[in-house]
Short mmCIF file of C-alpha atoms in Angstrom, two decimals:
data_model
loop_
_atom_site.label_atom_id
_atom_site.label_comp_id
_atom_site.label_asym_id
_atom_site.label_seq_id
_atom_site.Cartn_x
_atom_site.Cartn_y
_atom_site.Cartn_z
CA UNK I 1 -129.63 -117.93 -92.96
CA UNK I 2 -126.02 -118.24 -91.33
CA UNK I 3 -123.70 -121.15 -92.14
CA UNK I 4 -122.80 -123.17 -89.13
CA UNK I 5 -119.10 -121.35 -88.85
CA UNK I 6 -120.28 -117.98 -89.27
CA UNK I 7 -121.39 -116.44 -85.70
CA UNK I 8 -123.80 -113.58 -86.51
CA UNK I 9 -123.00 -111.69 -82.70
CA UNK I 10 -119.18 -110.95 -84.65
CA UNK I 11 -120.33 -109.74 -87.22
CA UNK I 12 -122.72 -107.23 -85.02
CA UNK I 13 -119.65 -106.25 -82.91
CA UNK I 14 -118.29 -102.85 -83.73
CA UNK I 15 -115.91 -101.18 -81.80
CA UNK I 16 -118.42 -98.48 -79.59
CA UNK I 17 -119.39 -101.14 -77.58
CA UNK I 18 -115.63 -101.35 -76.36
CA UNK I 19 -115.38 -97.50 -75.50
CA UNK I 20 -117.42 -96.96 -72.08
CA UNK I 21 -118.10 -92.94 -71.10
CA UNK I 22 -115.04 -91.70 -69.63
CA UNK I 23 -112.40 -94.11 -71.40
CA UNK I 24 -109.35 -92.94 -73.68
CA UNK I 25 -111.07 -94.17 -76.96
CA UNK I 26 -108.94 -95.39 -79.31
CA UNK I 27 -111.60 -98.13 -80.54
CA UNK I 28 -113.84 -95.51 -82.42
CA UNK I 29 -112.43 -94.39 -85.82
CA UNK I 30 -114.09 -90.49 -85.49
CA UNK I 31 -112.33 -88.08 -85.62
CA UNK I 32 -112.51 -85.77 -82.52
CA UNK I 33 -115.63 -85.53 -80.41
CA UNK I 34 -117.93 -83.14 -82.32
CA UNK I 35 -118.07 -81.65 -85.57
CA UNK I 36 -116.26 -78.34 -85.72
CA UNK I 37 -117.67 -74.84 -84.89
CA UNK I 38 -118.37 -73.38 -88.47
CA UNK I 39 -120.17 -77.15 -88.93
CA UNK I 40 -122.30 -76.95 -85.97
CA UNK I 41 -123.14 -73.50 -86.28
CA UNK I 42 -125.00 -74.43 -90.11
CA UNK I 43 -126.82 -77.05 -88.30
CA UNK I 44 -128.04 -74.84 -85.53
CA UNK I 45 -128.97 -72.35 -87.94
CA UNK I 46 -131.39 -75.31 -89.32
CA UNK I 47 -133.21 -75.76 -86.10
CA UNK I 48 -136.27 -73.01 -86.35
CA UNK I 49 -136.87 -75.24 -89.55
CA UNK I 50 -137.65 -78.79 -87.70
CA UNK I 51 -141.19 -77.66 -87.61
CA UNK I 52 -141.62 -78.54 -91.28
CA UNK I 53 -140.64 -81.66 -93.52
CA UNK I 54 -137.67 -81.48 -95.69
CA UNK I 55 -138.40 -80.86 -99.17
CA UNK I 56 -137.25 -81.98 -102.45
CA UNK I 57 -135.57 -78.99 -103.28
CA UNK I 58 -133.05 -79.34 -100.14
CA UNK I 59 -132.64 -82.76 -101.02
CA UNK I 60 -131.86 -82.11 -104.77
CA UNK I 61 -129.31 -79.52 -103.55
CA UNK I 62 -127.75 -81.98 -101.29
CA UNK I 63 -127.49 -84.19 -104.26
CA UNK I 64 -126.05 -81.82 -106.12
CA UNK I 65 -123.16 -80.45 -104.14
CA UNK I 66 -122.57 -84.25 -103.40
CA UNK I 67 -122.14 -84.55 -107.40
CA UNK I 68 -120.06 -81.15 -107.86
CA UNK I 69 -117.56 -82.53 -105.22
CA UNK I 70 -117.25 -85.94 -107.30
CA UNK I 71 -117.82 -84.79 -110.47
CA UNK I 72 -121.05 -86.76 -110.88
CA UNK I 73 -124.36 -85.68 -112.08
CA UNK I 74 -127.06 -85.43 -109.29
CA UNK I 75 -129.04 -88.32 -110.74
CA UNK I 76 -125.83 -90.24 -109.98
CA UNK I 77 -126.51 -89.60 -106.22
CA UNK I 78 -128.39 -91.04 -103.28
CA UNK I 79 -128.08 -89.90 -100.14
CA UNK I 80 -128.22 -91.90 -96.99
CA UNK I 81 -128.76 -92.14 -93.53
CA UNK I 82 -125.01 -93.46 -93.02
CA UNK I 83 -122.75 -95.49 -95.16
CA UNK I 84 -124.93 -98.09 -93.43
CA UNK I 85 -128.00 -98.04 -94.46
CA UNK I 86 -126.19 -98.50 -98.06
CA UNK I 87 -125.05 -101.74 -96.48
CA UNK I 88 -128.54 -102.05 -95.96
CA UNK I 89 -129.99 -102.07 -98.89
CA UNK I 90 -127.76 -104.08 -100.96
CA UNK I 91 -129.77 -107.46 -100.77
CA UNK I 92 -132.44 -105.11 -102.94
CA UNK I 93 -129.90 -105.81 -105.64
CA UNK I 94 -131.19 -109.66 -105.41
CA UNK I 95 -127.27 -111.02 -106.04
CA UNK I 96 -127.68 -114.45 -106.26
CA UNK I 97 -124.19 -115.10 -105.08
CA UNK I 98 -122.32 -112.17 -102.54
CA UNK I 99 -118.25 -112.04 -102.33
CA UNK I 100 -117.30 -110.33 -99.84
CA UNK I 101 -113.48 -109.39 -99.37
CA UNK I 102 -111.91 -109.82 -95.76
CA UNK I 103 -110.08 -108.85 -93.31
CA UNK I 104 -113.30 -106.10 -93.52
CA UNK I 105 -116.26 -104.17 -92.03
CA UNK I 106 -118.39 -106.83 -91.31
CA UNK I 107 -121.82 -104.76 -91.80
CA UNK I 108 -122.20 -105.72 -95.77
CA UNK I 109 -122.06 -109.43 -95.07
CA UNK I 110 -124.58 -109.10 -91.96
CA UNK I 111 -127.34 -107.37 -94.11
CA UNK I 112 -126.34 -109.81 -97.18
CA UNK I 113 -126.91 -112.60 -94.54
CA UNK I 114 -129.91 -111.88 -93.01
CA UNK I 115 -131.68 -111.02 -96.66
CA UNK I 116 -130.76 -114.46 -97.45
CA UNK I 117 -128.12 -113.97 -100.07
CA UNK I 118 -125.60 -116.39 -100.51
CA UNK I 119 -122.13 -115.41 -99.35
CA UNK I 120 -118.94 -116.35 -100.26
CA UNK I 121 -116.09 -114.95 -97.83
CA UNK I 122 -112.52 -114.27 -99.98
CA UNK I 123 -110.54 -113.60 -96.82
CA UNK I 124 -107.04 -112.38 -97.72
CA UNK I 125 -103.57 -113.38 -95.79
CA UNK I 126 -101.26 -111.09 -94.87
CA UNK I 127 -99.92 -108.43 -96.50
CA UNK I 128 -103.85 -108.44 -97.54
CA UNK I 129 -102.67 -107.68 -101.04
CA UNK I 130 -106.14 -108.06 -103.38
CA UNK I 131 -106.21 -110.63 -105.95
CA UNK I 132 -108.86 -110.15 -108.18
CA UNK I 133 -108.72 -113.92 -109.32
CA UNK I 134 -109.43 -114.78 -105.76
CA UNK I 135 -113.27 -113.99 -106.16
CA UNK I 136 -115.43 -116.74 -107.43
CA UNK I 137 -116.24 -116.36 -110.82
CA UNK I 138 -119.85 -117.02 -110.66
CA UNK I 139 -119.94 -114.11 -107.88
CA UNK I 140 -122.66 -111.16 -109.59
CA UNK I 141 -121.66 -108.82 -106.67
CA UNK I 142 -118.13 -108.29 -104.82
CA UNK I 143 -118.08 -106.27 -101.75
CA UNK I 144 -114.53 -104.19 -100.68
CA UNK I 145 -113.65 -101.74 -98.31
CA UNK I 146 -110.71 -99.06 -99.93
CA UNK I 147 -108.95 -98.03 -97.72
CA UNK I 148 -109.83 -101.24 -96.06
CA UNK I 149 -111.17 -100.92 -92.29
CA UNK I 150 -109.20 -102.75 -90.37
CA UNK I 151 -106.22 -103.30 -92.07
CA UNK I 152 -105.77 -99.64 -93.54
CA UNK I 153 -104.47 -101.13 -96.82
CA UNK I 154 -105.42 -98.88 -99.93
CA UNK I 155 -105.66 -101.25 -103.01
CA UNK I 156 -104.83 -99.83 -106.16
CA UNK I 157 -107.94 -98.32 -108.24
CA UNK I 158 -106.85 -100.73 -111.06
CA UNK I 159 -107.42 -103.46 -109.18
CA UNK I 160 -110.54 -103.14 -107.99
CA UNK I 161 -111.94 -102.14 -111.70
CA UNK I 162 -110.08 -106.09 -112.53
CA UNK I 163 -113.02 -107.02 -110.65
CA UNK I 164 -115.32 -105.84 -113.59
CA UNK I 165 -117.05 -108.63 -114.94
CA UNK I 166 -120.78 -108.66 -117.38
CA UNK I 167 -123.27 -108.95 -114.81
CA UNK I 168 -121.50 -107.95 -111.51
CA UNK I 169 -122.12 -105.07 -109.60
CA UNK I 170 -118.50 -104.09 -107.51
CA UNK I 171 -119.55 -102.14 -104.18
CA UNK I 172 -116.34 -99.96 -102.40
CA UNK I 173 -116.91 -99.12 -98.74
CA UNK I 174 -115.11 -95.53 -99.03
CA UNK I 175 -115.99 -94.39 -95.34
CA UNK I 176 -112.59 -93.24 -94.91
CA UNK I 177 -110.97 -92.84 -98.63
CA UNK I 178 -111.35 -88.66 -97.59
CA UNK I 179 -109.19 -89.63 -94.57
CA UNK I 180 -106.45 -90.75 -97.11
CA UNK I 181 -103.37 -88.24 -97.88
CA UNK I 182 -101.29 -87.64 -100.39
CA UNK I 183 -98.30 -90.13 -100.42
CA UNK I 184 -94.64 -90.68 -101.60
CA UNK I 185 -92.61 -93.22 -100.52
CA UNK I 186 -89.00 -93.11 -101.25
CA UNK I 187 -87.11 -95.60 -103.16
CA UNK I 188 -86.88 -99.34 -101.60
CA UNK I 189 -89.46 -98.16 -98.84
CA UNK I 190 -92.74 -100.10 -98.12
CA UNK I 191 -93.97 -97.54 -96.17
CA UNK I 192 -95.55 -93.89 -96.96
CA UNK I 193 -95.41 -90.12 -95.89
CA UNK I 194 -97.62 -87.50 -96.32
CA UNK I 195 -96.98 -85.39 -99.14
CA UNK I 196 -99.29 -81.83 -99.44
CA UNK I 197 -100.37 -80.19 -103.10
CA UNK I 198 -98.87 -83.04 -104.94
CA UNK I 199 -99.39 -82.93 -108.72
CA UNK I 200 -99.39 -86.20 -109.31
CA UNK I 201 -101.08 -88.65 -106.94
CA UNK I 202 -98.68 -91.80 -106.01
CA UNK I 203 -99.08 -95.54 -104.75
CA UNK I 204 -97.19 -97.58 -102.61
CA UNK I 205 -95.65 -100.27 -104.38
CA UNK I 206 -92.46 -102.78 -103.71
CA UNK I 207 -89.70 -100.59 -105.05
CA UNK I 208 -91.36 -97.23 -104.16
CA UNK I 209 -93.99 -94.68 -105.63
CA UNK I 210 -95.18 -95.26 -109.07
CA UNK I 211 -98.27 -93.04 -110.37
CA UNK I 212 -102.04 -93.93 -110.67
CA UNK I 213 -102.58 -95.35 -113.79
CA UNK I 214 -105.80 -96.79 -113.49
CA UNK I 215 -107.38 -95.68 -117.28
CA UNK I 216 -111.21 -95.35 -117.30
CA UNK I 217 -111.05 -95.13 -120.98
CA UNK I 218 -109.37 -98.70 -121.41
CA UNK I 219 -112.74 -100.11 -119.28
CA UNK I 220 -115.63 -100.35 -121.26
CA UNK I 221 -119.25 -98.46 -119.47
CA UNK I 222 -116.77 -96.19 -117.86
CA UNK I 223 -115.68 -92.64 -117.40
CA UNK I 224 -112.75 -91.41 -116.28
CA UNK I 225 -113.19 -89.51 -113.08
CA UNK I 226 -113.61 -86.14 -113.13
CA UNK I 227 -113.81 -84.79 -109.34
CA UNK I 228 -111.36 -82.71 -106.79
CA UNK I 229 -108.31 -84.21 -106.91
CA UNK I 230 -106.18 -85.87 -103.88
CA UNK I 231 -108.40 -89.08 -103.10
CA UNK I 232 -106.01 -91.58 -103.68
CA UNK I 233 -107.30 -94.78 -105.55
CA UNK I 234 -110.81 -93.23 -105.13
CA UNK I 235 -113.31 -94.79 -107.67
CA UNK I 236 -116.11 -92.13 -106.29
CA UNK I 237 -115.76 -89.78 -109.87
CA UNK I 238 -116.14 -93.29 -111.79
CA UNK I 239 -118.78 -92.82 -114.20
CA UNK I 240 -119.78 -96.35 -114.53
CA UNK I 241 -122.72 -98.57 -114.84
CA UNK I 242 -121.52 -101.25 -112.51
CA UNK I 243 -119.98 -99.92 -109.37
CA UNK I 244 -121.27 -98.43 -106.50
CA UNK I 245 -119.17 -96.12 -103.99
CA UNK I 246 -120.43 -95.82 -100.35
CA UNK I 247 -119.01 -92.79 -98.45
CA UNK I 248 -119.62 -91.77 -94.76
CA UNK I 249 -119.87 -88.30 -93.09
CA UNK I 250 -119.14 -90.05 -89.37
CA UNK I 251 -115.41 -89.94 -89.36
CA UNK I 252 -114.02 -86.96 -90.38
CA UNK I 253 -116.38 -84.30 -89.69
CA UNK I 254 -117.48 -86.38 -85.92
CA UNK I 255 -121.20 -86.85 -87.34
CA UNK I 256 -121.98 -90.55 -86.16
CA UNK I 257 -125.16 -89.36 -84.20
CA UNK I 258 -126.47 -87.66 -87.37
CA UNK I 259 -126.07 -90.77 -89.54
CA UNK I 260 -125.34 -88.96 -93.06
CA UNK I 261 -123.58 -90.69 -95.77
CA UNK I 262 -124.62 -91.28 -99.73
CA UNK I 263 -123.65 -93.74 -102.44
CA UNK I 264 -122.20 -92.82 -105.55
CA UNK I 265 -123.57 -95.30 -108.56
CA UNK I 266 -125.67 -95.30 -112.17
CA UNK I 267 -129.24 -93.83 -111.75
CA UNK I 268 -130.54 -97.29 -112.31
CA UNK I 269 -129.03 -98.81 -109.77
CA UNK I 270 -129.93 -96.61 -106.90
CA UNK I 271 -133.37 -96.67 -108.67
CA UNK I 272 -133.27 -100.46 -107.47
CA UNK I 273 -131.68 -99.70 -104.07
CA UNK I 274 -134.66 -97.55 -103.07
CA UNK I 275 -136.84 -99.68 -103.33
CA UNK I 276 -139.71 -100.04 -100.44
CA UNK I 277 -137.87 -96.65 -99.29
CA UNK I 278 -140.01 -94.44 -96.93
CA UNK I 279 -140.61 -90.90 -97.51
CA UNK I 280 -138.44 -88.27 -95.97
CA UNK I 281 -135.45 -91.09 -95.36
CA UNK I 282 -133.52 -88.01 -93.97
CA UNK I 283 -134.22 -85.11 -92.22
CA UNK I 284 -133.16 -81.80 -92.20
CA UNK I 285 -130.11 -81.54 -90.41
CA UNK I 286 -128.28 -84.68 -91.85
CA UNK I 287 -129.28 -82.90 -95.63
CA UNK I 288 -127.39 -79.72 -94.57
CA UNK I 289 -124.48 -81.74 -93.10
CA UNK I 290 -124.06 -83.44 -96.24
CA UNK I 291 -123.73 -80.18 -98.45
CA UNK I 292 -122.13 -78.09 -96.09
CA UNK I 293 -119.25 -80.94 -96.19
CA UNK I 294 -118.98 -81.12 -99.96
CA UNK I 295 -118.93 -77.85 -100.50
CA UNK I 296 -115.38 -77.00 -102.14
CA UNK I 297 -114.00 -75.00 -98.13
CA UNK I 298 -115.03 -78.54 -96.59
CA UNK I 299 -112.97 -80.55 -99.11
CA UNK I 300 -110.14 -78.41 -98.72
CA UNK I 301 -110.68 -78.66 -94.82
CA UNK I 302 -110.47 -82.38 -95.07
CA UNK I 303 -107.43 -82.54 -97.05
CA UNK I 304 -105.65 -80.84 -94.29
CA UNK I 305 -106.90 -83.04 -91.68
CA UNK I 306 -106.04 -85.82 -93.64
CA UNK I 307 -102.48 -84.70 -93.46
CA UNK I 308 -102.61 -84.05 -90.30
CA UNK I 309 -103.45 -87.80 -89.69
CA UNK I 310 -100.83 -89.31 -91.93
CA UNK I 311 -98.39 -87.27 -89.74
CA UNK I 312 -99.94 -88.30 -86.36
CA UNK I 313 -100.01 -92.01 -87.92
CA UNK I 314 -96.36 -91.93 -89.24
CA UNK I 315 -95.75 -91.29 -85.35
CA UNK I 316 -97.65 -93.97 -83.77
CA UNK I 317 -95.82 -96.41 -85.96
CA UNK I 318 -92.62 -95.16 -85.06
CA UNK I 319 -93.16 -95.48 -81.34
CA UNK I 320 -95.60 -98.61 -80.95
CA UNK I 321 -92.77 -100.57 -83.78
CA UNK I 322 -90.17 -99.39 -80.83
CA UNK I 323 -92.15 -100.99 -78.40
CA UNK I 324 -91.85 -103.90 -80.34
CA UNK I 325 -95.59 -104.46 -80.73
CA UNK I 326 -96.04 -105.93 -84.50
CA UNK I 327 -98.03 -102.80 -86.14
CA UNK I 328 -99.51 -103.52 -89.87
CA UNK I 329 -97.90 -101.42 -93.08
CA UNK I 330 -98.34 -99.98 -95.55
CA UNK I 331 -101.21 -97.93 -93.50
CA UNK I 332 -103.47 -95.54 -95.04
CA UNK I 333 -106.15 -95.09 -93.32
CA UNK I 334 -107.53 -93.39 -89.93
CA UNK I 335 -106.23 -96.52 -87.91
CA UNK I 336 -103.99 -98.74 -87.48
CA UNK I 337 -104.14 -102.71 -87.26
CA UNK I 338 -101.68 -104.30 -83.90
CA UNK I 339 -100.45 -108.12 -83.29
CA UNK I 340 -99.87 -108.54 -79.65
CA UNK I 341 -99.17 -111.95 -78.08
CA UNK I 342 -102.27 -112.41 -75.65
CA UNK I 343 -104.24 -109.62 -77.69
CA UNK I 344 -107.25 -110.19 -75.40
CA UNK I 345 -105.85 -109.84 -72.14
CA UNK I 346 -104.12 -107.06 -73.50
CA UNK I 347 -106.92 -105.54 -74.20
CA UNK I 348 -108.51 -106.05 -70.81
CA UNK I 349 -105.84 -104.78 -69.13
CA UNK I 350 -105.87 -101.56 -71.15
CA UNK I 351 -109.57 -100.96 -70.58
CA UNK I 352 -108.97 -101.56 -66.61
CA UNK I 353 -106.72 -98.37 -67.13
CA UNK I 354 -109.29 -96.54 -68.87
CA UNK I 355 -108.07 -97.19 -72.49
CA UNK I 356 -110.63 -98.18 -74.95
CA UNK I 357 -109.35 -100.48 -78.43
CA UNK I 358 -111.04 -102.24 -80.66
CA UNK I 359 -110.60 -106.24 -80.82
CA UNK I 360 -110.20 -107.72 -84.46
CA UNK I 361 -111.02 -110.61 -83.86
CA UNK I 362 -114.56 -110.41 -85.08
CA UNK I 363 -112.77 -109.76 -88.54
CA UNK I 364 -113.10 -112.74 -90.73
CA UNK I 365 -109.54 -113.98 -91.05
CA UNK I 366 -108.22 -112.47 -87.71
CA UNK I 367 -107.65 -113.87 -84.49
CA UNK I 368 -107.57 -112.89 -81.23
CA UNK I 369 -104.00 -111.45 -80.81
CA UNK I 370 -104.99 -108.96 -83.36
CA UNK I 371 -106.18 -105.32 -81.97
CA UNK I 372 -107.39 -102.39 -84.27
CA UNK I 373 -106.49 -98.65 -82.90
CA UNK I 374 -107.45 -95.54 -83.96
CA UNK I 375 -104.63 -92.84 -85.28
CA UNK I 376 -104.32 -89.78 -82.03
CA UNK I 377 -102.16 -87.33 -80.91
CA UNK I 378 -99.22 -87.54 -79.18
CA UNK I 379 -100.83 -86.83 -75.64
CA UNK I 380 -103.05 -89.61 -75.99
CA UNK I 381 -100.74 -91.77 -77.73
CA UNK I 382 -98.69 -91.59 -74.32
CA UNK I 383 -100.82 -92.94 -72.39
CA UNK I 384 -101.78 -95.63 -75.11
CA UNK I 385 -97.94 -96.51 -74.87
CA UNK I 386 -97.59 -96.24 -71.05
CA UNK I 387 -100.32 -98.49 -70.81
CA UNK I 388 -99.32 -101.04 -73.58
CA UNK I 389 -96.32 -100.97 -71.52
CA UNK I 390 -97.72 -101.69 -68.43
CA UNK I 391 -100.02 -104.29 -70.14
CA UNK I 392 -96.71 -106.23 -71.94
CA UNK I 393 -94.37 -106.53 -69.72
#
């Protein structure tokens, strides 16, 4: 089931284990520590309904709101019990040969692995720049994470449709592509700032910000995506027969004891994912979380957070680069990926002062001096410092 070099406990490890009740937690990638009042109150509205089982109809609406936020049809949605349990069901696809890109979340290749799929790891070196001629040939389903958990690179939509071959499926782990803002970059910078109501959505690329290009009518099966605007390199309004888009609920609206997520994908496909499904795979409250948070005030509401993040990210770089601690960009994403000499003991002494972070080491292609944090504010980003401080020197 697992080749001799690959140690199943890593790939189990995720970073709540490292945050103990009471710690600073900067090695869970939520956002906050419960969802926010108008959120809550919908779901406590839902609780004189628990007495009954959901029924299609609030499933179907679900679905749809999912589908108006993407610009999908409803048949082109299946909801989930957390991005996970998409993970989950991928060996249904029967692949008879898994890539997996790395550094990544290490869930698809555990329930690839355990199904008995063969996996091939393409494990990319720093700057983590995607090569689509990297993944074996032979490969009938590729497995990416955009933006990429725990790297935070975003790789260009393009790019991952160059993975497109007759007969593969492509999979994108979007957990936290809503997390993502708008970006410009000036000219000769490799790094990005968050840019609000842009017209035209940007990449980071060596000499600066050039536009999205990616054309869904050049690539054949597809159509060009059609949903809200501002989800930078987002494949989730692709219209195609041959790639599926995971997304998660967990980290932006603080739902990872509700488990609610969905994958995006053609109605065949998720015909074949459900497969051996049990009735009633979610229950009331995670159905009403999901379309309360596609609903057209919640996607608004999460482009403003994610703003809110670049800036709060754009400030942790600034001050853990003067510290001199090696920090990972371009960075997109709700995190932010450290090189510290000693990473483990550095870690250890941060948790003896109360500071959770996330080792990366159970990353394929990372070692242990390599540390994953999530973005904060600037109150508990001093203490992160003061302690990386104490922990360095």
């Amino acid at each position: 089931m697992f080749e001799d070099s690959v140690d199943p406990a890593m790939l189990r490890h995720h970073g709540d284990v490292e945050a103990r009740p009471g710690m600073l937690d900067f090695a869970v990638n939520v956002q906050g520590t419960a969802p926010p009042a108008w959120l809550r109150d919908r779901l406590t509205a839902r609780l004189t309904d628990l007495g009954r089982y959901p029924d299609a109809g609030e499933e179907l609406a679900a679905r749809t709101a999912v589908a108006a936020r993407h610009g999908r049809t409803p048949d082109e949605v299946l909801l989930l019990a957390g991005a996970a349990e998409g993970f989950a069901m991928l060996p249904r696809l029967r692949p008879r040969l898994a890539a997996v890109i790395h550094p990544s979340f290490t869930e698809p290749e555990l329930a690839l692995r355990e199904a008995g799929v063969p996996v091939a790891r393409v494990v990319l070196e720093r700057p983590y720049t995607l090569d689509p001629a990297q993944v074996p040939e032979e490969a009938d389903l590729v497995v990416l994470g955009n933006p990429t958990n725990p790297t935070s690179i975003l790789h260009p939509a393009e790019t991952i449709q160059a993975l497109r071959r007759p007969g593969r499926i492509v999979v994108v782990d979007e957990a936290f592509a809503d997390a993502v803002a708008y970006l410009r970059a000036s000219a000769g910078s490799s790094t990005a700032r968050p840019e609000v109501g842009g017209a035209a959505t940007q990449r980071v690329v060596a000499g600066g910000a050039a536009p999205l290009s990616a054309d869904a009518d050049a690539v054949p099966g597809a159509v060009r995506p059609k949903g809200i605007s501002g989800e930078l390199e987002s494949l989730a309004g692709l219209s195609a027969p041959d790639v599926l888009v995971l997304r998660s609920l967990t980290k932006t609206w603080a739902l990872a004891g509700l488990r609610c997520g969905y994958v995006l994908g053609a109605p065949e496909v998720l015909a074949r994912l459900t497969e051996g499904r049990p009735h009633w795979p979610l229950g009331t409250l995670q159905l009403e979380a999901i379309r309360a948070t596609a609903e057209p005030a919640a996607v608004a509401e999460s482009h403003h957070l994610a703003q809110r993040i670049a800036a709060d990210r754009d400030a942790m770089i600034d001050r853990l680069t003067a510290l001199g601690i090696d920090v990972h960009t371009p960075a997109t994403g709700p995190f932010l990926l450290l090189r510290v000499t000693d990473g483990a003991l550095v870690r250890k002494h941060l948790a003896d002062r109360g500071i959770a972070v996330r080792r990366a080491d159970t990353f394929p292609g990372l070692g242990p001096d390599y540390l994953r944090v999530a973005v904060r504010g600037r109150d508990e980003v001093d203490q992160l410092i003061d302690g990386l401080r104490a922990a360095l020197w």
